[in-house]
Coordinates of C-alpha atoms in Angstrom, one line a residue:
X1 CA 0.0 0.0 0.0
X2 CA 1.5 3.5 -0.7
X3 CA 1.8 6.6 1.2
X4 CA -1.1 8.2 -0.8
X5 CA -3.7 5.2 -0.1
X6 CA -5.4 7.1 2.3
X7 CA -7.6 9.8 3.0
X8 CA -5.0 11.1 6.1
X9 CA -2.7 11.4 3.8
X10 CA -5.0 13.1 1.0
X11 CA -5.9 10.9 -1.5
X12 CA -8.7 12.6 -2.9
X13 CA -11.8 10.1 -3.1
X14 CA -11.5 9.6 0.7
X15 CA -12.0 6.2 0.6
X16 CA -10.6 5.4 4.3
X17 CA -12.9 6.9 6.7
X18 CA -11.9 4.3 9.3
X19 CA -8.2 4.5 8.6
X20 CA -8.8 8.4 8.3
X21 CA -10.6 8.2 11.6
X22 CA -7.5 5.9 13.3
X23 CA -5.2 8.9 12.6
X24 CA -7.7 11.5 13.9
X25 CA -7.8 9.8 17.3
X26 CA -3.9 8.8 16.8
X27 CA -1.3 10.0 15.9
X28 CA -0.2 10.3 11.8
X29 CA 3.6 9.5 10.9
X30 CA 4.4 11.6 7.7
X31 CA 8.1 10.5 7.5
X32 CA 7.8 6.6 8.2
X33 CA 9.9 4.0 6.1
X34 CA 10.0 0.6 5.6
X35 CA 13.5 -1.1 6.0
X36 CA 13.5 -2.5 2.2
X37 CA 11.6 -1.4 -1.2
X38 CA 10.3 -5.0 -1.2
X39 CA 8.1 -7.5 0.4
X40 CA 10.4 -10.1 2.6
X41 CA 13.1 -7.9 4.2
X42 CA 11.3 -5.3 5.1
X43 CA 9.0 -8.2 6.9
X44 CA 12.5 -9.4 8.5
X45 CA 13.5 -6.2 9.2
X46 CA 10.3 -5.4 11.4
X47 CA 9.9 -8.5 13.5
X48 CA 13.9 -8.6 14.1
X49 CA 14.5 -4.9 14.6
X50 CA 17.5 -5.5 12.2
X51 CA 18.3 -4.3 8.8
X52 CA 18.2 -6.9 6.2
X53 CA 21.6 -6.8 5.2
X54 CA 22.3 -7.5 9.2
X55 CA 19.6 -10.5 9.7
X56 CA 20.1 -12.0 5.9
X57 CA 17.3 -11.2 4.0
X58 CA 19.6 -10.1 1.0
X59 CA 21.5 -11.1 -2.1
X60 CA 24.6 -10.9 -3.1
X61 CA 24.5 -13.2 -6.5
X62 CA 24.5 -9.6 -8.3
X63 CA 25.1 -6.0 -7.7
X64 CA 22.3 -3.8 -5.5
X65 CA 19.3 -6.6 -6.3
X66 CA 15.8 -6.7 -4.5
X67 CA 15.4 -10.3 -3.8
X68 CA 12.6 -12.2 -1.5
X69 CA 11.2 -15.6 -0.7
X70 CA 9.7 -17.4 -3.9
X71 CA 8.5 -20.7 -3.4
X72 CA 12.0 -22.0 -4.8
X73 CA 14.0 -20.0 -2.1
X74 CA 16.1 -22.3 0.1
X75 CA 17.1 -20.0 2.8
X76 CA 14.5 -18.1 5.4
X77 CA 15.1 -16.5 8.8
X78 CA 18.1 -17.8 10.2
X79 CA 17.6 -19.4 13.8
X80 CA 20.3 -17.3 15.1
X81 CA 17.8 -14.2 14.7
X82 CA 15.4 -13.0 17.6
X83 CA 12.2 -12.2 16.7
X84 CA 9.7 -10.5 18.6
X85 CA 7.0 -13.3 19.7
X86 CA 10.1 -15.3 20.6
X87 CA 10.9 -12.1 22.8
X88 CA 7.5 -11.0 24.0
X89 CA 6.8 -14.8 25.2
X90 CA 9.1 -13.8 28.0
X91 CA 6.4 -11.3 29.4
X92 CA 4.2 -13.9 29.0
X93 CA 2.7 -12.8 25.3
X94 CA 0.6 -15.4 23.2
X95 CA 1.4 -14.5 19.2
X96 CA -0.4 -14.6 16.8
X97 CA 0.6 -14.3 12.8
X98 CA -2.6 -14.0 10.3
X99 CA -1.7 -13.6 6.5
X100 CA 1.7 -13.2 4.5
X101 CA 4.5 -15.0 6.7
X102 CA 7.4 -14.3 3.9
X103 CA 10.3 -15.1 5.8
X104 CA 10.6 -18.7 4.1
X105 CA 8.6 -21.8 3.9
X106 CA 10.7 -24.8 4.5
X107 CA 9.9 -26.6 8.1
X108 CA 12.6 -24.9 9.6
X109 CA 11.8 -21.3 8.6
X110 CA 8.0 -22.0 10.0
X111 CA 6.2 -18.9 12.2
X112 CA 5.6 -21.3 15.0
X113 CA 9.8 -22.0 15.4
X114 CA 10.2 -18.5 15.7
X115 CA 8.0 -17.2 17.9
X116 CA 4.3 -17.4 17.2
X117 CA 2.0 -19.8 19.0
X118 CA -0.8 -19.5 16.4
X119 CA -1.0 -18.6 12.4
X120 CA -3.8 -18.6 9.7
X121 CA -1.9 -17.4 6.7
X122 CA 0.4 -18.8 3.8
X123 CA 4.0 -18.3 3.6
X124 CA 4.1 -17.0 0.5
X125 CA 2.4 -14.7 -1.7
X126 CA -1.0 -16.1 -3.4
X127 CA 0.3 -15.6 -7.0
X128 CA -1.4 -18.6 -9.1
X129 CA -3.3 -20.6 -9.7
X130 CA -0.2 -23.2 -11.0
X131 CA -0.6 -26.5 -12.6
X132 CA 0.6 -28.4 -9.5
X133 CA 3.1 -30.3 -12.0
X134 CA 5.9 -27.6 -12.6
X135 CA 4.9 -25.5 -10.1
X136 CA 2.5 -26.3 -7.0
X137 CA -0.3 -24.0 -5.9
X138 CA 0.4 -22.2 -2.4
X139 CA -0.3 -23.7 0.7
X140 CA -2.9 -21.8 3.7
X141 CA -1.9 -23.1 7.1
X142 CA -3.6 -23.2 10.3
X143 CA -0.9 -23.3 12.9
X144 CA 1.8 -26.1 12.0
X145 CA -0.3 -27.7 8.9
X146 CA -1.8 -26.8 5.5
X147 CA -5.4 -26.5 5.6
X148 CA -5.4 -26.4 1.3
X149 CA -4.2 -24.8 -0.9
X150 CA -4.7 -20.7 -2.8
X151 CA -7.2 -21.2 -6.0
X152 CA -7.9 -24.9 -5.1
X153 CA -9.5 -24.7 -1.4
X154 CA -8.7 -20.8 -1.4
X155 CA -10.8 -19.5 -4.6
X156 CA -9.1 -16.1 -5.9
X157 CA -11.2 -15.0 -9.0
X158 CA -8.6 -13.4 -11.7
X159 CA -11.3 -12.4 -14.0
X160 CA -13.1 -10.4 -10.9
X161 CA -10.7 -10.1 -8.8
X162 CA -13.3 -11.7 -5.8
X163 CA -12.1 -13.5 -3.0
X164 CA -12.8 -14.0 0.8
X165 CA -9.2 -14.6 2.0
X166 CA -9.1 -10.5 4.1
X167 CA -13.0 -11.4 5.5
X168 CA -11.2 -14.7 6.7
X169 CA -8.9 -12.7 8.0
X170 CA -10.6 -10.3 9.7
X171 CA -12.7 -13.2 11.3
X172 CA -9.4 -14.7 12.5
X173 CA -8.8 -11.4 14.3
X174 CA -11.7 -11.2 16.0
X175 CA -11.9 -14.6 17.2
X176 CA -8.3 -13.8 18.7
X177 CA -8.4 -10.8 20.4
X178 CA -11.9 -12.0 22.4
X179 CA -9.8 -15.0 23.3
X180 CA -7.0 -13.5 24.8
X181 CA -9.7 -11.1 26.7
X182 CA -11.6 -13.7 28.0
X183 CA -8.8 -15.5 29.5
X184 CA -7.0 -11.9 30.7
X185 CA -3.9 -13.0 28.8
X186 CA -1.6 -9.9 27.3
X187 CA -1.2 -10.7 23.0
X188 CA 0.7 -9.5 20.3
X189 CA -1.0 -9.7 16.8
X190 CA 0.6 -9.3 13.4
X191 CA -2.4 -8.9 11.1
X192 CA -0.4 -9.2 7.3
X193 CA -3.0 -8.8 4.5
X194 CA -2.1 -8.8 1.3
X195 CA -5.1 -7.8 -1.0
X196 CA -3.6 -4.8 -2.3
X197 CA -0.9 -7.0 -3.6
X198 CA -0.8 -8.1 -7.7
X199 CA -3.4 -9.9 -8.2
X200 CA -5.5 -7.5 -6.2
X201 CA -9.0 -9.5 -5.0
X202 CA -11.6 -7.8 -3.1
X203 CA -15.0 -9.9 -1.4
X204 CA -18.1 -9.6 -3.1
X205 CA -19.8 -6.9 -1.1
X206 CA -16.8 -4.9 -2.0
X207 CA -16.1 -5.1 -5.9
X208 CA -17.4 -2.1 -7.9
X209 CA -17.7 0.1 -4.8
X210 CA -14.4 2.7 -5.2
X211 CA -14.0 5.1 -7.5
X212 CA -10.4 3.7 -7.7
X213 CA -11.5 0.3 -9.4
X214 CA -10.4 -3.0 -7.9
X215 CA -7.1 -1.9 -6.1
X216 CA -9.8 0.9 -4.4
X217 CA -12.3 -2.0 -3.5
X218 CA -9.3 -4.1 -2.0
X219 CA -7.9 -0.9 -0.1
X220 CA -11.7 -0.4 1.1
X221 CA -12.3 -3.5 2.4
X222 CA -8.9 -3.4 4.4
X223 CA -10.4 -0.1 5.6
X224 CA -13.6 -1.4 6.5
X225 CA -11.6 -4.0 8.5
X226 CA -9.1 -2.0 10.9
X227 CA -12.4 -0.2 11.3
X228 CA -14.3 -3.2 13.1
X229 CA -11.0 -4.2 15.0
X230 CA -10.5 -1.2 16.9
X231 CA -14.5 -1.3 17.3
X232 CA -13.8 -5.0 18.9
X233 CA -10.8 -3.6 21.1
X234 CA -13.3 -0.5 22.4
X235 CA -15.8 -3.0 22.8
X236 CA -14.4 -5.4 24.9
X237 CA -12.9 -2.5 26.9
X238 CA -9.2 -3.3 26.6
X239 CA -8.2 -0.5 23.9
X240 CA -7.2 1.7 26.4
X241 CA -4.2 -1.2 27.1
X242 CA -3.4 -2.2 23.2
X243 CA -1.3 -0.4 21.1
X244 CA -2.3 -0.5 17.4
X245 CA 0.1 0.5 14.6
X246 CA -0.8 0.2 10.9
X247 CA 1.9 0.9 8.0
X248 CA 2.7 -1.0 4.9
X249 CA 5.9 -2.9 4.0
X250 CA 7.0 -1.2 1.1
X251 CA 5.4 1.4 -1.4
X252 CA 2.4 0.7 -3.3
X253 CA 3.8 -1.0 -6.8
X254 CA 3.9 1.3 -9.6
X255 CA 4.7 -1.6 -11.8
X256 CA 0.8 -3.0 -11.5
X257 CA -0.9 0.3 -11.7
X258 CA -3.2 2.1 -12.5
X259 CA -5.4 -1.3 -12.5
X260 CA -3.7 -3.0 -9.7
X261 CA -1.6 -0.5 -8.0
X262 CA -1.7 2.2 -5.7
X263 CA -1.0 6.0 -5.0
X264 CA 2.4 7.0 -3.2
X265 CA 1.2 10.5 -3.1
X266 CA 4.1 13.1 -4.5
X267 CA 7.2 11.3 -3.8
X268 CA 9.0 9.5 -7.0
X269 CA 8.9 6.0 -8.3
X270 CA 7.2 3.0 -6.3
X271 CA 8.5 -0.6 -5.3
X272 CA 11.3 -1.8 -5.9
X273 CA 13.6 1.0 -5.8
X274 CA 15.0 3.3 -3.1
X275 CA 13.3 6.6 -4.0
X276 CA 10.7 8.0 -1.4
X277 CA 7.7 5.9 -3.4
X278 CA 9.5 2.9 -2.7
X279 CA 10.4 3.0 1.2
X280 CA 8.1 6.1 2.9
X281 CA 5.2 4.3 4.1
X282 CA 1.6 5.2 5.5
X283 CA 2.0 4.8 9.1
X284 CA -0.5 5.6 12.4
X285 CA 0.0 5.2 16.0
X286 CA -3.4 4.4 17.7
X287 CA -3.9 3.9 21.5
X288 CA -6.5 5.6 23.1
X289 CA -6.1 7.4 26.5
X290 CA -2.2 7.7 25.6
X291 CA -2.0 8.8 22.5
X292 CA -3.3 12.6 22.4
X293 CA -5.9 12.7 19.5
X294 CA -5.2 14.1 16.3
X295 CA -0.9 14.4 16.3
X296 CA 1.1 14.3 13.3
X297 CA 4.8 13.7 14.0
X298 CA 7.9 14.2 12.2
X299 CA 9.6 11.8 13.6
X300 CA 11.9 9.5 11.4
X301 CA 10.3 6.2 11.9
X302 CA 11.2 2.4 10.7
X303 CA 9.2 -0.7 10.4
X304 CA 12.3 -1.8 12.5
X305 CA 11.5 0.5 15.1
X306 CA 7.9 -1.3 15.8
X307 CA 9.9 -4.0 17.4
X308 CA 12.5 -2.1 19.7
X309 CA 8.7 0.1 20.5
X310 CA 6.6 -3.3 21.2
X311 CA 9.6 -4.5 23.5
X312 CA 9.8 -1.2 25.5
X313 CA 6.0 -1.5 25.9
X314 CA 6.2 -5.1 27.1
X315 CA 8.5 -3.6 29.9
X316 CA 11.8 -5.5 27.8
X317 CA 15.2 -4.8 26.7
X318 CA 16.0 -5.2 22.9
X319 CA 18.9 -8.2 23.0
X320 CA 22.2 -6.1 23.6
X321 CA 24.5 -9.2 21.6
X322 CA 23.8 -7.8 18.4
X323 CA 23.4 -4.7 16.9
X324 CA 20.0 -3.2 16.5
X325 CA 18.3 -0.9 14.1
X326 CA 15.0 -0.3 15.5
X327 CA 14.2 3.1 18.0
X328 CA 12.1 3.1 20.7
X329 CA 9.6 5.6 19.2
X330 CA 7.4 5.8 23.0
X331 CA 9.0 9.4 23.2
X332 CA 8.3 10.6 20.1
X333 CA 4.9 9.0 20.4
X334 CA 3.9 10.0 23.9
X335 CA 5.8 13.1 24.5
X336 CA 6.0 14.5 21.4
X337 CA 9.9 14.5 21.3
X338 CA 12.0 14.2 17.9
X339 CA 14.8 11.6 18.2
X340 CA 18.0 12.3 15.9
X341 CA 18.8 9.5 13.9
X342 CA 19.6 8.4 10.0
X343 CA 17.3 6.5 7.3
X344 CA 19.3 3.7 5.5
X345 CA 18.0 3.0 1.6
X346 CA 19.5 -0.5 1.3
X347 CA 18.8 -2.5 -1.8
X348 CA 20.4 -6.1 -1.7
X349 CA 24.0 -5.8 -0.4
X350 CA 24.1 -1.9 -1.5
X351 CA 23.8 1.8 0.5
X352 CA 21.5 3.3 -2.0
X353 CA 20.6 6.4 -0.1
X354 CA 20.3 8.1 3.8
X355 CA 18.3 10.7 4.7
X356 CA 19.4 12.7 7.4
X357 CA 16.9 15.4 9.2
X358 CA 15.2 17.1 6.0
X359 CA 18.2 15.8 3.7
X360 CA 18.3 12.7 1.5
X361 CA 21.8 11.3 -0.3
X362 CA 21.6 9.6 -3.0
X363 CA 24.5 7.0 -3.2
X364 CA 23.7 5.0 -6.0
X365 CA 20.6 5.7 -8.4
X366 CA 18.8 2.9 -10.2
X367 CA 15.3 2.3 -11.2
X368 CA 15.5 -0.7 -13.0
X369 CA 17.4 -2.1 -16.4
X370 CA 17.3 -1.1 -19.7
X371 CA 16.4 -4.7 -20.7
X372 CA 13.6 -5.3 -18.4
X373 CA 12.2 -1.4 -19.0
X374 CA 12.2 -2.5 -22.5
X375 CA 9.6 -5.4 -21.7
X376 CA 7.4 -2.7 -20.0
X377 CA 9.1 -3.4 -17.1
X378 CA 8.4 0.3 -15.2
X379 CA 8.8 1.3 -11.6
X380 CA 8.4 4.9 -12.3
X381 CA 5.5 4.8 -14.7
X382 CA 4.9 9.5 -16.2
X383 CA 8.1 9.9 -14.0
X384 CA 11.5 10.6 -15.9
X385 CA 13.6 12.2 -14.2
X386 CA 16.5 13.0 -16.2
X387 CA 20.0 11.5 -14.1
X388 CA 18.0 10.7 -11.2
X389 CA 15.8 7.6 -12.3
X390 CA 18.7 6.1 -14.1
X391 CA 18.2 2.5 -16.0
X392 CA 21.9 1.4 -15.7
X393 CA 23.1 1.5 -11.7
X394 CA 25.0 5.2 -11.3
X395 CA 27.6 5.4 -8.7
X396 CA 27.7 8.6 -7.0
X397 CA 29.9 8.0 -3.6
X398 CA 32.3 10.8 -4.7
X399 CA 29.9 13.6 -4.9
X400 CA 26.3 11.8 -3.7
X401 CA 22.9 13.7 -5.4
X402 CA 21.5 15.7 -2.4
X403 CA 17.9 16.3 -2.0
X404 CA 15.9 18.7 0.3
X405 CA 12.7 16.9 1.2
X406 CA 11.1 19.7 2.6
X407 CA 11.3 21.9 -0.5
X408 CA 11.5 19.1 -3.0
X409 CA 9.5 15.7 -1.2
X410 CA 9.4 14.4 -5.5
X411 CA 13.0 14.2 -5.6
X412 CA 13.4 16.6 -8.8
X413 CA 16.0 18.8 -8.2
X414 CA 19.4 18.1 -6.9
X415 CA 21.1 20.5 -4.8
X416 CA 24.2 22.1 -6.9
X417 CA 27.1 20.4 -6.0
X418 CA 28.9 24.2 -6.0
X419 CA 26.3 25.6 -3.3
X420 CA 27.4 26.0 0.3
X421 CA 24.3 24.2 1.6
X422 CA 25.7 21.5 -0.5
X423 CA 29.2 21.5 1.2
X424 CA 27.4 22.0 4.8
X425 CA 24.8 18.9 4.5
X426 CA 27.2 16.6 3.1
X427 CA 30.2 17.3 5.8
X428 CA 27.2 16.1 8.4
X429 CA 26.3 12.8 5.9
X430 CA 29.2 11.9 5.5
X431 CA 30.2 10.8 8.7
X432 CA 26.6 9.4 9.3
X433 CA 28.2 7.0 6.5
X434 CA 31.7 6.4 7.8
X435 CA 30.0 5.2 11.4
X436 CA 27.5 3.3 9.8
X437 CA 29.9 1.7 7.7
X438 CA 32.3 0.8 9.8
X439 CA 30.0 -0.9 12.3
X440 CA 28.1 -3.1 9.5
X441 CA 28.9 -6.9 9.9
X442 CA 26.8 -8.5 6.9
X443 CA 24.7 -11.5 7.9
X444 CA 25.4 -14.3 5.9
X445 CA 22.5 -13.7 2.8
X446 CA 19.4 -16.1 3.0
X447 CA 18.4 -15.3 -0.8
X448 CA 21.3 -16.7 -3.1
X449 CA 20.4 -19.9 -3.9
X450 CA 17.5 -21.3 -5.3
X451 CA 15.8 -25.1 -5.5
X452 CA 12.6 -26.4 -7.2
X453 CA 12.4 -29.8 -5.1
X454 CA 12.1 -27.0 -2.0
X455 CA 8.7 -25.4 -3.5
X456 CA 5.2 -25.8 -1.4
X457 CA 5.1 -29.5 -3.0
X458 CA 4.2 -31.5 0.3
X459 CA 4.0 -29.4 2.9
X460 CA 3.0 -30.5 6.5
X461 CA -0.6 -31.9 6.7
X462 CA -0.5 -32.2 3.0
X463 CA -1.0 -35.9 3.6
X464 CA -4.5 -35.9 5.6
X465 CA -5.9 -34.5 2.6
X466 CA -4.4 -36.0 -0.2
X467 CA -2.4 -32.9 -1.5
X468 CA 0.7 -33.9 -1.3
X469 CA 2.9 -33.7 -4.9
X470 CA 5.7 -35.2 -5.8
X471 CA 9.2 -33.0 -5.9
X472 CA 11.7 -33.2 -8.9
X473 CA 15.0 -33.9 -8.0
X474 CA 17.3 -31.4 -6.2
X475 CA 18.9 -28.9 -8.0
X476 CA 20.1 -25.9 -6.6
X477 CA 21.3 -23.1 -8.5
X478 CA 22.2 -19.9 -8.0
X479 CA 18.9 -17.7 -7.7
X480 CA 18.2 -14.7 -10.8
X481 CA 17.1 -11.7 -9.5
X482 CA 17.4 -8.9 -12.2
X483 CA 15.9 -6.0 -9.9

């Protein structure tokens, strides 16, 4: 979903009235980023409070490339990271992961090894349907086994676009939270939907009712929702003791609009790369009686920063045997205080960018290649801008492209290199830079190699009802990712 999805932000069909009313009674972040321009890191990055390039969730098979978990991946979150169920279980949390898991699908990479004592999702994302025969058709689990599988037991309707998967999971919510109130016990829920995600699907009581077609009824229904959530929460009388935070996990993707994609407002580009459409996010804190109603803060925020937050709030220390990304944003959130610190653009194994206070560096520029714009390929669809979206990748560590974000939030016009305000900024980046980069111990990457016999062909539970396939020979390879 991108930063101009919503009403708060001022998309102009206001279409999010419940989303809308979340930041009125909230607070609105205007300056919040994911960790990643893409789907799996940035997932890694928030429950691990790491960046990716520090818990694994990068490539380094080629240059500065997105990469995430297809169903051929072989790696997944490494057991040596913490996440934070497997944290918040030591104030005595129950977990709970509904939707998009991402972080691999193999046995060992499974939500319920790393924290979470309940899921109703699938580990991957519900592209299909697939012929079962080269490729297998996505697994939906409840808790450690598959319950079916996407457009088999799952039914996605390309032609309309209808499915029932977010009503599912809105159900699953629900059910959840009254759970945990009835038996008094303190949760953490990570509710990952993914209807706004190519292909787009939308329940029946939702198609044909935005003025933004499909993507609008999808974004609508997701609306409609959070909405009856924080109605449950007020209802059952604990929202005065849950903290609610909604953002997205990268940009909305340029590359599937305007039919399936969504709005990132005035800033350039979209997924995929490290311009502001690709990594600033829509983001609101909601929790009423300690959030004052109707703030908008500044603050530089981070998915990654939801998990050093969630741990402060659980009375817990982030782990201090490894280096952590993540803020706790409680000041900024409940006293209104800015907290100084840097946004890292990272695409694979590469610094792409920082942005520091109103400033953003540009280290390397890259939309995508010349070969894969010339299949139609576009992550900046009406958006040229001429040695800034570059189609080959541009090195510019000796004399970075500096943008203000205040004056310039589309990233249009560089600062002159000969200016003084040029000279000033950069003297302060620059040794942002050096300390990061000194301090930055790689993890070893998750996303290099890649195997069909490790696809969704028999997972767990597959057996008790008769979906289990039969896996072609290993063959592991070295995984192609050309973005």
């Amino acid at each position: 979903m991108g930063w101009g999805d919503l009403g708060a932000f001022g998309e102009p069909s206001k279409e999010t009235p419940n989303l809308d009313q979340m930041a009125a009674e909230g607070m609105l972040f205007l300056d919040f980023y994911t960790a990643n321009p893409l789907c799996s890191p940035s997932r890694a990055a928030l429950l691990t409070g790491r960046l990716p390039v520090r818990n694994g969730f990068y490539t380094t098979n080629a240059h500065a490339r997105n990469a995430y978990t297809p169903q051929d991946i072989v790696g997944g979150i490494p057991d040596s990271e913490l996440l934070l169920p497997e944290l918040l279980k030591k104030a005595g949390y129950v977990n709970k992961i509904i939707g998009k898991w991402h972080l691999g699908h193999r046995p060992q990479f499974h939500p319920l090894k790393h924290g979470f004592d309940e899921w109703f999702g699938s580990p991957n994302c519900h592209f299909g349907p697939f012929d079962n025969r080269v490729l297998p058709n996505i697994p939906v689990y409840r808790d450690w086994e598959m319950i079916g599988r996407y457009y088999e037991d799952f039914k996605i309707d390309l032609k309309t676009g209808e499915a029932n998967l977010t009503q599912m999971y809105l159900q699953e919510a629900l059910d959840f939270i009254s759970k945990q109130q009835a038996s008094q016990q303190p949760f953490f829920l990570y509710w990952a939907i993914d209807a706004t995600h190519a292909p787009v699907y939308a329940s029946k009581h939702f198609l044909g009712t935005s003025q933004r077609g499909l993507y609008g009824d999808a974004v609508r229904e997701i609306d409609d929702s959070i909405g009856k959530i924080l109605t449950h929460l007020q209802k059952l009388g604990i929202s005065e003791n849950t903290f609610v935070f909604f953002t997205s996990d990268n940009g909305a993707a340029l590359i599937s609009a305007p039919k399936q994609g969504g709005s990132n407002g005035p800033f350039l580009c979209g997924k995929q790369t490290t311009f502001e459409g690709g990594m600033r996010a829509p983001a609101i804190a909601w929790w009423p009686g300690h959030i004052p109603a109707g703030k908008v803060s500044h603050q530089l925020g981070n998915v990654m920063d939801l998990f050093t937050t969630s741990l402060s709030l659980a009375g817990l220390q982030p782990p201090s045997d490894r280096q952590i990304d993540g803020i706790d944003l409680l000041p900024a959130i409940l006293q209104g205080k800015l907290i100084d610190r840097p946004i890292f653009y990272y695409r694979g194994d590469e610094m792409m960018a920082v942005r520091v206070g109103l400033y953003k560096a540009h280290y390397w520029t890259w939309s995508n290649s010349w070969e894969e714009y010339s299949k139609g390929i576009d992550f900046c669809p009406g958006q040229n801008v001429s040695g800034v979206t570059t189609h080959t990748q541009e090195e510019h560590s000796n004399l970075p492209l500096l943008f203000h974000l205040g004056r310039d939030p589309g990233e249009k016009y560089p600062l002159s290199f000969a200016s003084d305000e040029y000279q000033r900024v950069m003297q302060q980046i620059y040794f942002v830079v050096q300390q990061h980069k000194t301090t930055l111990v790689p993890g070893e990457p998750q996303l290099n190699v890649c195997d069909k016999a490790v696809m969704n062909w028999s997972p767990p539970g597959c057996e008790k009802l008769g979906k289990c396939l039969t896996p072609p020979e290993s063959d592991p390879k070295k995984c192609f990712w050309p973005h």
